[in-house]
């Protein structure tokens, strides 16, 4: 069912959605959970405005800022010379043109990353200077066809370049744009002598980001490196929680807990001992049945807020194939569905932020809350 941007009132949205939101859950939100953007959910540009530009490029981040986001999200991996760069994976054939560079052909190899065999080219085998000769390409060319117009044009940015952009745009616009860096494969990178945490804290410190009030939140799917970061810096930390599987550091340490275990109140209290928030797969907040239809919301937002943790959810994407059946429009999996209705549902749960590939839609839906 299509809905217009003019019909974004929250009450109307909740009436219109198929899922009833218990009022006790919506009321569970407290003021501690809105740390930067005031009394409204944060909009976090997931890998930049990655629905419109190849992900993790300065153009993707710049567009997201223009769309009104509060934070831009660089996933971080390391180069051979220890520089942190923005990529979702350390294997870069899916998002760069490395495969058509004959000078790097011999670097194609197979490695075991977090217990899985991966074949391709890896950032840790390239110096920053070498990586800078590559150009980004669209990860989902069949889905986001227009984004491929930017293939081959945009370099891989460093963390410092992402910070520079956020700061210069903050000054230009007169509002604060935060960064939300994620450490990718931290156990693996430490095992090869290229730990992520020390250079990350060093770069943040160099840029004056050392405190909880600073516009930075560090996230990780692993727990051990966040606990270590909690001893290294006072900036805010977010524990990422998926809807399946378990943290890789748990697998290494023999800790049997899964991500699903970690949203239980006793484990949320444990997370609260080292982190400020959780970044959750949105299916942990509103599960789907086997056919992709929404089920009733869980108590995770309420339980996390009672513990004192903020809740940010991922990933909001406008195309039908990523939406619950309830919000799809038509049968083309690559066409846009009713993403606004999805935000209305999740904002109605009282969560504190959303990671979105299409941040303009998250900002538009948020405007309907006021
Ligand atoms: O970090 C939040 C979200 O980005 C986690 O998923 O795989 O896109 O990094 P991923
Ligand atoms: Ca991420």
Short mmCIF file of C-alpha atoms and ligand atoms in Angstrom, two decimals:
data_model
loop_
_atom_site.label_atom_id
_atom_site.label_comp_id
_atom_site.label_asym_id
_atom_site.label_seq_id
_atom_site.Cartn_x
_atom_site.Cartn_y
_atom_site.Cartn_z
CA UNK A 1 0.00 0.00 0.00
CA UNK A 2 1.61 3.24 -1.10
CA UNK A 3 1.60 6.15 1.33
CA UNK A 4 2.52 9.74 0.61
CA UNK A 5 5.08 11.83 2.46
CA UNK A 6 2.30 14.16 3.52
CA UNK A 7 0.69 11.38 5.49
CA UNK A 8 3.46 10.75 7.96
CA UNK A 9 1.73 11.34 11.28
CA UNK A 10 2.90 8.73 13.72
CA UNK A 11 -0.52 7.93 15.11
CA UNK A 12 -1.88 7.41 11.62
CA UNK A 13 1.08 5.27 10.73
CA UNK A 14 0.63 3.02 13.69
CA UNK A 15 -3.04 2.65 12.90
CA UNK A 16 -2.20 1.84 9.31
CA UNK A 17 0.48 -0.77 9.96
CA UNK A 18 -0.46 -4.38 10.35
CA UNK A 19 1.54 -4.68 13.57
CA UNK A 20 0.14 -3.44 16.87
CA UNK A 21 2.77 -1.73 19.03
CA UNK A 22 2.11 -2.12 22.76
CA UNK A 23 1.92 1.34 24.34
CA UNK A 24 4.06 0.22 27.29
CA UNK A 25 6.86 -0.44 24.84
CA UNK A 26 6.63 2.92 23.12
CA UNK A 27 6.61 4.61 26.52
CA UNK A 28 9.68 2.73 27.69
CA UNK A 29 11.98 5.21 25.95
CA UNK A 30 13.89 7.49 28.30
CA UNK A 31 15.91 10.67 27.70
CA UNK A 32 19.30 8.95 28.06
CA UNK A 33 18.71 7.29 24.72
CA UNK A 34 18.84 10.38 22.51
CA UNK A 35 22.46 11.45 22.87
CA UNK A 36 23.06 13.73 19.89
CA UNK A 37 20.05 14.68 17.80
CA UNK A 38 17.73 15.70 20.61
CA UNK A 39 14.40 14.02 21.15
CA UNK A 40 14.26 12.28 17.81
CA UNK A 41 15.85 9.17 16.35
CA UNK A 42 19.24 9.57 14.74
CA UNK A 43 19.61 8.96 11.03
CA UNK A 44 22.86 7.16 10.27
CA UNK A 45 24.00 6.90 6.66
CA UNK A 46 24.75 3.20 6.19
CA UNK A 47 28.04 3.07 4.27
CA UNK A 48 27.11 6.60 3.13
CA UNK A 49 24.00 7.15 1.03
CA UNK A 50 24.77 3.73 -0.43
CA UNK A 51 21.39 3.44 -2.11
CA UNK A 52 22.47 6.24 -4.46
CA UNK A 53 26.26 6.06 -4.78
CA UNK A 54 28.85 3.24 -4.55
CA UNK A 55 29.21 2.54 -0.83
CA UNK A 56 32.03 3.89 1.32
CA UNK A 57 33.07 6.67 -1.03
CA UNK A 58 33.36 10.32 -0.10
CA UNK A 59 30.57 11.02 -2.62
CA UNK A 60 28.28 8.57 -0.80
CA UNK A 61 29.03 10.25 2.52
CA UNK A 62 28.72 13.76 1.08
CA UNK A 63 25.32 13.00 -0.44
CA UNK A 64 24.11 11.55 2.85
CA UNK A 65 25.11 14.73 4.67
CA UNK A 66 23.23 16.76 2.08
CA UNK A 67 20.18 14.57 2.81
CA UNK A 68 20.27 15.58 6.46
CA UNK A 69 21.87 12.67 8.31
CA UNK A 70 23.31 12.94 11.82
CA UNK A 71 26.06 10.35 11.37
CA UNK A 72 27.98 8.80 8.50
CA UNK A 73 29.13 5.20 8.87
CA UNK A 74 32.56 4.04 7.71
CA UNK A 75 33.26 0.30 8.11
CA UNK A 76 37.01 0.00 8.72
CA UNK A 77 39.73 -2.39 7.59
CA UNK A 78 43.51 -2.01 7.47
CA UNK A 79 46.01 -1.60 4.65
CA UNK A 80 49.41 -3.35 4.68
CA UNK A 81 50.97 -0.20 6.10
CA UNK A 82 48.43 0.03 8.92
CA UNK A 83 46.16 2.77 7.58
CA UNK A 84 42.44 2.44 8.31
CA UNK A 85 40.29 2.68 5.19
CA UNK A 86 36.54 2.54 4.61
CA UNK A 87 35.47 -0.84 3.19
CA UNK A 88 32.83 -3.31 4.33
CA UNK A 89 35.15 -6.26 3.72
CA UNK A 90 38.90 -6.64 3.58
CA UNK A 91 38.26 -8.62 0.36
CA UNK A 92 37.70 -5.87 -2.19
CA UNK A 93 36.74 -7.45 -5.51
CA UNK A 94 33.03 -6.79 -4.90
CA UNK A 95 33.39 -3.06 -4.37
CA UNK A 96 36.48 -2.00 -6.35
CA UNK A 97 37.95 -2.52 -9.81
CA UNK A 98 40.96 -4.44 -8.45
CA UNK A 99 40.21 -7.42 -10.73
CA UNK A 100 40.96 -5.40 -13.87
CA UNK A 101 44.36 -4.20 -12.64
CA UNK A 102 46.88 -6.59 -14.20
CA UNK A 103 49.65 -5.30 -11.92
CA UNK A 104 47.77 -6.80 -8.96
CA UNK A 105 46.64 -10.06 -10.58
CA UNK A 106 49.20 -12.12 -8.65
CA UNK A 107 47.82 -10.91 -5.33
CA UNK A 108 44.59 -12.85 -5.77
CA UNK A 109 44.59 -15.46 -3.04
CA UNK A 110 42.47 -17.47 -0.63
CA UNK A 111 42.44 -16.75 3.10
CA UNK A 112 40.41 -17.89 6.08
CA UNK A 113 38.56 -14.91 7.55
CA UNK A 114 36.61 -15.58 10.75
CA UNK A 115 36.55 -19.29 9.93
CA UNK A 116 35.40 -18.91 6.33
CA UNK A 117 37.51 -19.41 3.19
CA UNK A 118 37.46 -16.23 1.08
CA UNK A 119 39.10 -15.81 -2.33
CA UNK A 120 40.04 -12.48 -3.85
CA UNK A 121 42.19 -9.44 -3.12
CA UNK A 122 42.66 -8.19 0.44
CA UNK A 123 43.32 -4.69 1.76
CA UNK A 124 46.04 -5.98 4.09
CA UNK A 125 48.09 -6.97 1.00
CA UNK A 126 48.05 -3.41 -0.40
CA UNK A 127 49.79 -0.28 0.79
CA UNK A 128 47.62 2.79 0.99
CA UNK A 129 49.38 4.17 -2.10
CA UNK A 130 48.51 1.01 -4.04
CA UNK A 131 44.92 0.97 -2.78
CA UNK A 132 44.52 4.56 -3.89
CA UNK A 133 45.08 3.51 -7.52
CA UNK A 134 41.83 1.47 -7.38
CA UNK A 135 38.35 2.87 -7.95
CA UNK A 136 35.09 1.92 -6.27
CA UNK A 137 32.24 0.14 -8.02
CA UNK A 138 28.61 -0.53 -7.11
CA UNK A 139 28.14 -3.66 -4.97
CA UNK A 140 24.58 -4.32 -6.25
CA UNK A 141 24.69 -3.39 -9.96
CA UNK A 142 21.54 -5.37 -10.82
CA UNK A 143 19.56 -3.71 -8.04
CA UNK A 144 20.98 -0.18 -8.07
CA UNK A 145 21.61 0.20 -11.79
CA UNK A 146 21.94 3.98 -11.83
CA UNK A 147 24.73 3.83 -9.23
CA UNK A 148 26.93 2.04 -11.77
CA UNK A 149 27.32 5.39 -13.57
CA UNK A 150 29.87 6.18 -10.82
CA UNK A 151 31.86 2.95 -11.26
CA UNK A 152 35.55 3.53 -11.85
CA UNK A 153 35.52 7.15 -10.66
CA UNK A 154 35.75 7.26 -6.88
CA UNK A 155 38.72 6.26 -4.71
CA UNK A 156 38.70 4.34 -1.43
CA UNK A 157 38.76 6.90 1.41
CA UNK A 158 40.83 6.70 4.57
CA UNK A 159 39.25 7.17 7.99
CA UNK A 160 41.03 10.51 8.20
CA UNK A 161 39.43 11.63 4.94
CA UNK A 162 36.00 10.64 6.24
CA UNK A 163 36.60 12.64 9.42
CA UNK A 164 37.85 15.60 7.39
CA UNK A 165 34.66 15.53 5.33
CA UNK A 166 32.42 15.31 8.40
CA UNK A 167 34.22 18.21 10.04
CA UNK A 168 34.31 20.48 7.02
CA UNK A 169 30.62 19.81 6.27
CA UNK A 170 29.75 20.40 9.93
CA UNK A 171 31.43 23.79 9.75
CA UNK A 172 29.83 24.64 6.41
CA UNK A 173 26.30 23.62 7.48
CA UNK A 174 26.48 24.83 11.07
CA UNK A 175 25.40 21.45 12.48
CA UNK A 176 27.34 18.49 13.78
CA UNK A 177 27.85 15.47 11.52
CA UNK A 178 29.11 12.53 13.56
CA UNK A 179 31.06 9.49 12.47
CA UNK A 180 30.06 5.94 13.40
CA UNK A 181 33.09 3.76 12.56
CA UNK A 182 32.84 -0.04 12.67
CA UNK A 183 35.84 -2.28 13.23
CA UNK A 184 35.59 -5.16 10.74
CA UNK A 185 37.16 -8.53 11.61
CA UNK A 186 39.09 -7.20 14.63
CA UNK A 187 40.33 -10.62 15.85
CA UNK A 188 41.59 -11.45 12.38
CA UNK A 189 43.38 -8.14 11.89
CA UNK A 190 45.07 -8.42 15.29
CA UNK A 191 46.17 -11.97 14.40
CA UNK A 192 48.06 -10.71 11.34
CA UNK A 193 49.78 -7.89 13.20
CA UNK A 194 47.51 -5.12 11.96
CA UNK A 195 45.22 -4.41 14.92
CA UNK A 196 42.44 -1.92 14.27
CA UNK A 197 41.91 -0.52 17.76
CA UNK A 198 45.22 1.31 18.30
CA UNK A 199 45.20 3.24 15.00
CA UNK A 200 41.50 3.98 15.43
CA UNK A 201 41.97 5.50 18.87
CA UNK A 202 45.08 7.32 17.64
CA UNK A 203 43.25 8.90 14.69
CA UNK A 204 40.28 9.87 16.85
CA UNK A 205 42.58 11.41 19.46
CA UNK A 206 44.46 13.35 16.79
CA UNK A 207 41.09 14.78 15.76
CA UNK A 208 40.10 15.69 19.31
CA UNK A 209 37.59 12.84 19.68
CA UNK A 210 38.22 11.41 23.12
CA UNK A 211 35.05 11.94 25.10
CA UNK A 212 31.46 10.67 25.32
CA UNK A 213 30.15 14.02 24.19
CA UNK A 214 32.22 13.93 20.99
CA UNK A 215 30.40 13.10 17.75
CA UNK A 216 31.69 9.57 17.36
CA UNK A 217 30.34 6.11 18.19
CA UNK A 218 32.52 3.03 17.64
CA UNK A 219 30.72 -0.22 16.78
CA UNK A 220 31.73 -3.85 16.47
CA UNK A 221 30.15 -7.27 15.97
CA UNK A 222 32.82 -8.64 18.30
CA UNK A 223 32.77 -8.02 22.05
CA UNK A 224 36.39 -8.43 23.17
CA UNK A 225 37.66 -5.52 21.13
CA UNK A 226 34.85 -3.26 22.38
CA UNK A 227 35.74 -4.19 25.95
CA UNK A 228 39.35 -3.35 25.14
CA UNK A 229 38.29 -0.06 23.51
CA UNK A 230 36.33 0.77 26.66
CA UNK A 231 39.67 0.82 28.46
CA UNK A 232 41.40 2.81 25.70
CA UNK A 233 38.97 5.67 25.08
CA UNK A 234 35.94 7.40 26.56
CA UNK A 235 34.07 7.82 23.26
CA UNK A 236 30.73 6.04 22.96
CA UNK A 237 30.66 2.35 22.00
CA UNK A 238 27.89 0.28 20.41
CA UNK A 239 27.68 -3.51 20.49
CA UNK A 240 26.37 -4.85 17.18
CA UNK A 241 23.94 -7.76 17.47
CA UNK A 242 22.83 -9.87 14.54
CA UNK A 243 19.67 -11.96 14.34
CA UNK A 244 21.69 -15.19 14.02
CA UNK A 245 25.18 -16.50 14.78
CA UNK A 246 27.53 -15.28 17.48
CA UNK A 247 30.48 -12.93 17.89
CA UNK A 248 33.65 -14.35 16.34
CA UNK A 249 35.63 -13.67 19.52
CA UNK A 250 33.12 -15.90 21.38
CA UNK A 251 33.83 -18.68 18.87
CA UNK A 252 37.56 -18.28 19.52
CA UNK A 253 37.16 -18.12 23.31
CA UNK A 254 34.64 -20.97 23.53
CA UNK A 255 31.87 -18.71 24.85
CA UNK A 256 28.63 -20.48 23.82
CA UNK A 257 26.42 -17.37 23.84
CA UNK A 258 24.77 -16.36 20.60
CA UNK A 259 23.66 -12.90 19.48
CA UNK A 260 20.10 -13.89 20.33
CA UNK A 261 21.29 -14.73 23.85
CA UNK A 262 22.87 -11.28 24.11
CA UNK A 263 19.52 -9.46 23.90
CA UNK A 264 18.30 -11.14 27.09
CA UNK A 265 18.17 -8.71 30.04
CA UNK A 266 21.08 -10.29 31.94
CA UNK A 267 23.34 -10.03 28.90
CA UNK A 268 22.16 -6.49 28.12
CA UNK A 269 23.33 -5.61 31.63
CA UNK A 270 26.69 -7.17 30.78
CA UNK A 271 26.90 -5.13 27.56
CA UNK A 272 26.03 -2.02 29.55
CA UNK A 273 29.22 -2.57 31.58
CA UNK A 274 31.35 -1.65 28.55
CA UNK A 275 29.11 -0.09 25.89
CA UNK A 276 26.64 2.76 25.56
CA UNK A 277 24.27 1.20 23.09
CA UNK A 278 23.40 -1.72 20.86
CA UNK A 279 23.20 -1.73 17.08
CA UNK A 280 20.70 -4.45 16.26
CA UNK A 281 19.51 -6.30 13.21
CA UNK A 282 15.98 -4.89 12.95
CA UNK A 283 14.60 -8.45 12.88
CA UNK A 284 15.50 -8.66 16.57
CA UNK A 285 13.02 -5.83 17.19
CA UNK A 286 10.24 -6.92 14.83
CA UNK A 287 10.73 -10.51 13.64
CA UNK A 288 9.34 -11.85 10.38
CA UNK A 289 7.67 -15.20 9.78
CA UNK A 290 8.85 -17.71 7.17
CA UNK A 291 6.92 -15.87 4.44
CA UNK A 292 8.56 -12.54 5.29
CA UNK A 293 5.53 -11.05 7.06
CA UNK A 294 6.00 -9.04 10.20
CA UNK A 295 5.29 -10.56 13.60
CA UNK A 296 4.66 -8.72 16.86
CA UNK A 297 7.52 -6.56 18.20
CA UNK A 298 9.83 -8.03 20.84
CA UNK A 299 10.71 -6.40 24.15
CA UNK A 300 14.31 -5.63 23.12
CA UNK A 301 13.90 -1.84 22.88
CA UNK A 302 12.20 -1.71 26.29
CA UNK A 303 14.74 -4.03 27.92
CA UNK A 304 17.71 -2.17 26.47
CA UNK A 305 16.32 1.20 27.58
CA UNK A 306 15.67 -0.13 31.07
CA UNK A 307 19.32 -1.16 31.15
CA UNK A 308 20.42 2.29 29.98
CA UNK A 309 21.48 1.28 26.48
CA UNK A 310 20.47 3.20 23.37
CA UNK A 311 19.12 1.16 20.45
CA UNK A 312 20.07 1.72 16.83
CA UNK A 313 18.73 -0.67 14.19
CA UNK A 314 19.92 -1.77 10.74
CA UNK A 315 19.54 -1.89 7.82
CA UNK A 316 16.74 0.15 6.28
CA UNK A 317 16.65 -0.17 2.48
CA UNK A 318 13.92 1.06 0.17
CA UNK A 319 13.81 -1.75 -2.38
CA UNK A 320 11.03 -4.36 -2.13
CA UNK A 321 13.40 -7.30 -1.77
CA UNK A 322 14.73 -5.92 1.52
CA UNK A 323 11.34 -4.97 2.95
CA UNK A 324 8.91 -7.16 4.88
CA UNK A 325 6.11 -8.50 2.70
CA UNK A 326 3.74 -6.09 4.47
CA UNK A 327 5.44 -3.05 2.89
CA UNK A 328 6.25 -4.26 -0.63
CA UNK A 329 4.64 -2.46 -3.57
CA UNK A 330 4.13 -4.53 -6.71
CA UNK A 331 6.22 -7.54 -7.65
CA UNK A 332 9.51 -6.05 -8.91
CA UNK A 333 12.10 -6.91 -6.24
CA UNK A 334 14.22 -3.92 -7.26
CA UNK A 335 11.38 -1.39 -7.19
CA UNK A 336 10.73 0.80 -4.20
CA UNK A 337 8.33 -0.36 -1.55
CA UNK A 338 6.70 1.55 1.27
CA UNK A 339 9.90 2.26 3.21
CA UNK A 340 8.21 5.19 4.96
CA UNK A 341 5.75 2.80 6.59
CA UNK A 342 8.65 0.67 7.79
CA UNK A 343 10.28 3.66 9.50
CA UNK A 344 6.98 4.63 11.05
CA UNK A 345 6.69 1.18 12.57
CA UNK A 346 10.22 1.23 13.97
CA UNK A 347 10.20 4.86 15.11
CA UNK A 348 6.98 3.99 16.89
CA UNK A 349 8.86 1.44 19.00
CA UNK A 350 10.89 4.26 20.49
CA UNK A 351 14.24 3.24 19.07
CA UNK A 352 17.04 5.79 18.99
CA UNK A 353 18.45 5.59 15.51
CA UNK A 354 18.36 3.87 12.15
CA UNK A 355 21.11 2.87 9.73
CA UNK A 356 19.76 3.54 6.25
CA UNK A 357 21.00 3.05 2.68
CA UNK A 358 18.43 5.68 1.63
CA UNK A 359 18.85 8.28 4.36
CA UNK A 360 16.61 10.86 2.66
CA UNK A 361 13.69 8.51 3.34
CA UNK A 362 14.65 8.11 7.00
CA UNK A 363 14.86 11.89 7.39
CA UNK A 364 11.50 12.36 5.64
CA UNK A 365 9.78 9.78 7.83
CA UNK A 366 11.33 11.34 10.93
CA UNK A 367 9.88 14.72 9.98
CA UNK A 368 6.46 13.13 10.40
CA UNK A 369 7.16 12.58 14.10
CA UNK A 370 7.16 16.28 14.99
O1 LIG B 1 26.96 -1.44 11.48
C1 LIG B 1 25.59 -1.52 11.35
C2 LIG B 1 25.41 -2.32 10.14
O2 LIG B 1 26.18 -1.68 9.18
C3 LIG B 1 25.90 -3.72 10.35
O3 LIG B 1 25.91 -4.43 9.19
O4 LIG B 1 27.23 -5.70 7.63
O5 LIG B 1 26.31 -3.50 6.94
O6 LIG B 1 28.23 -3.65 8.50
P1 LIG B 1 26.98 -4.29 8.02
CA1 LIG B 2 28.55 -1.47 9.36
#
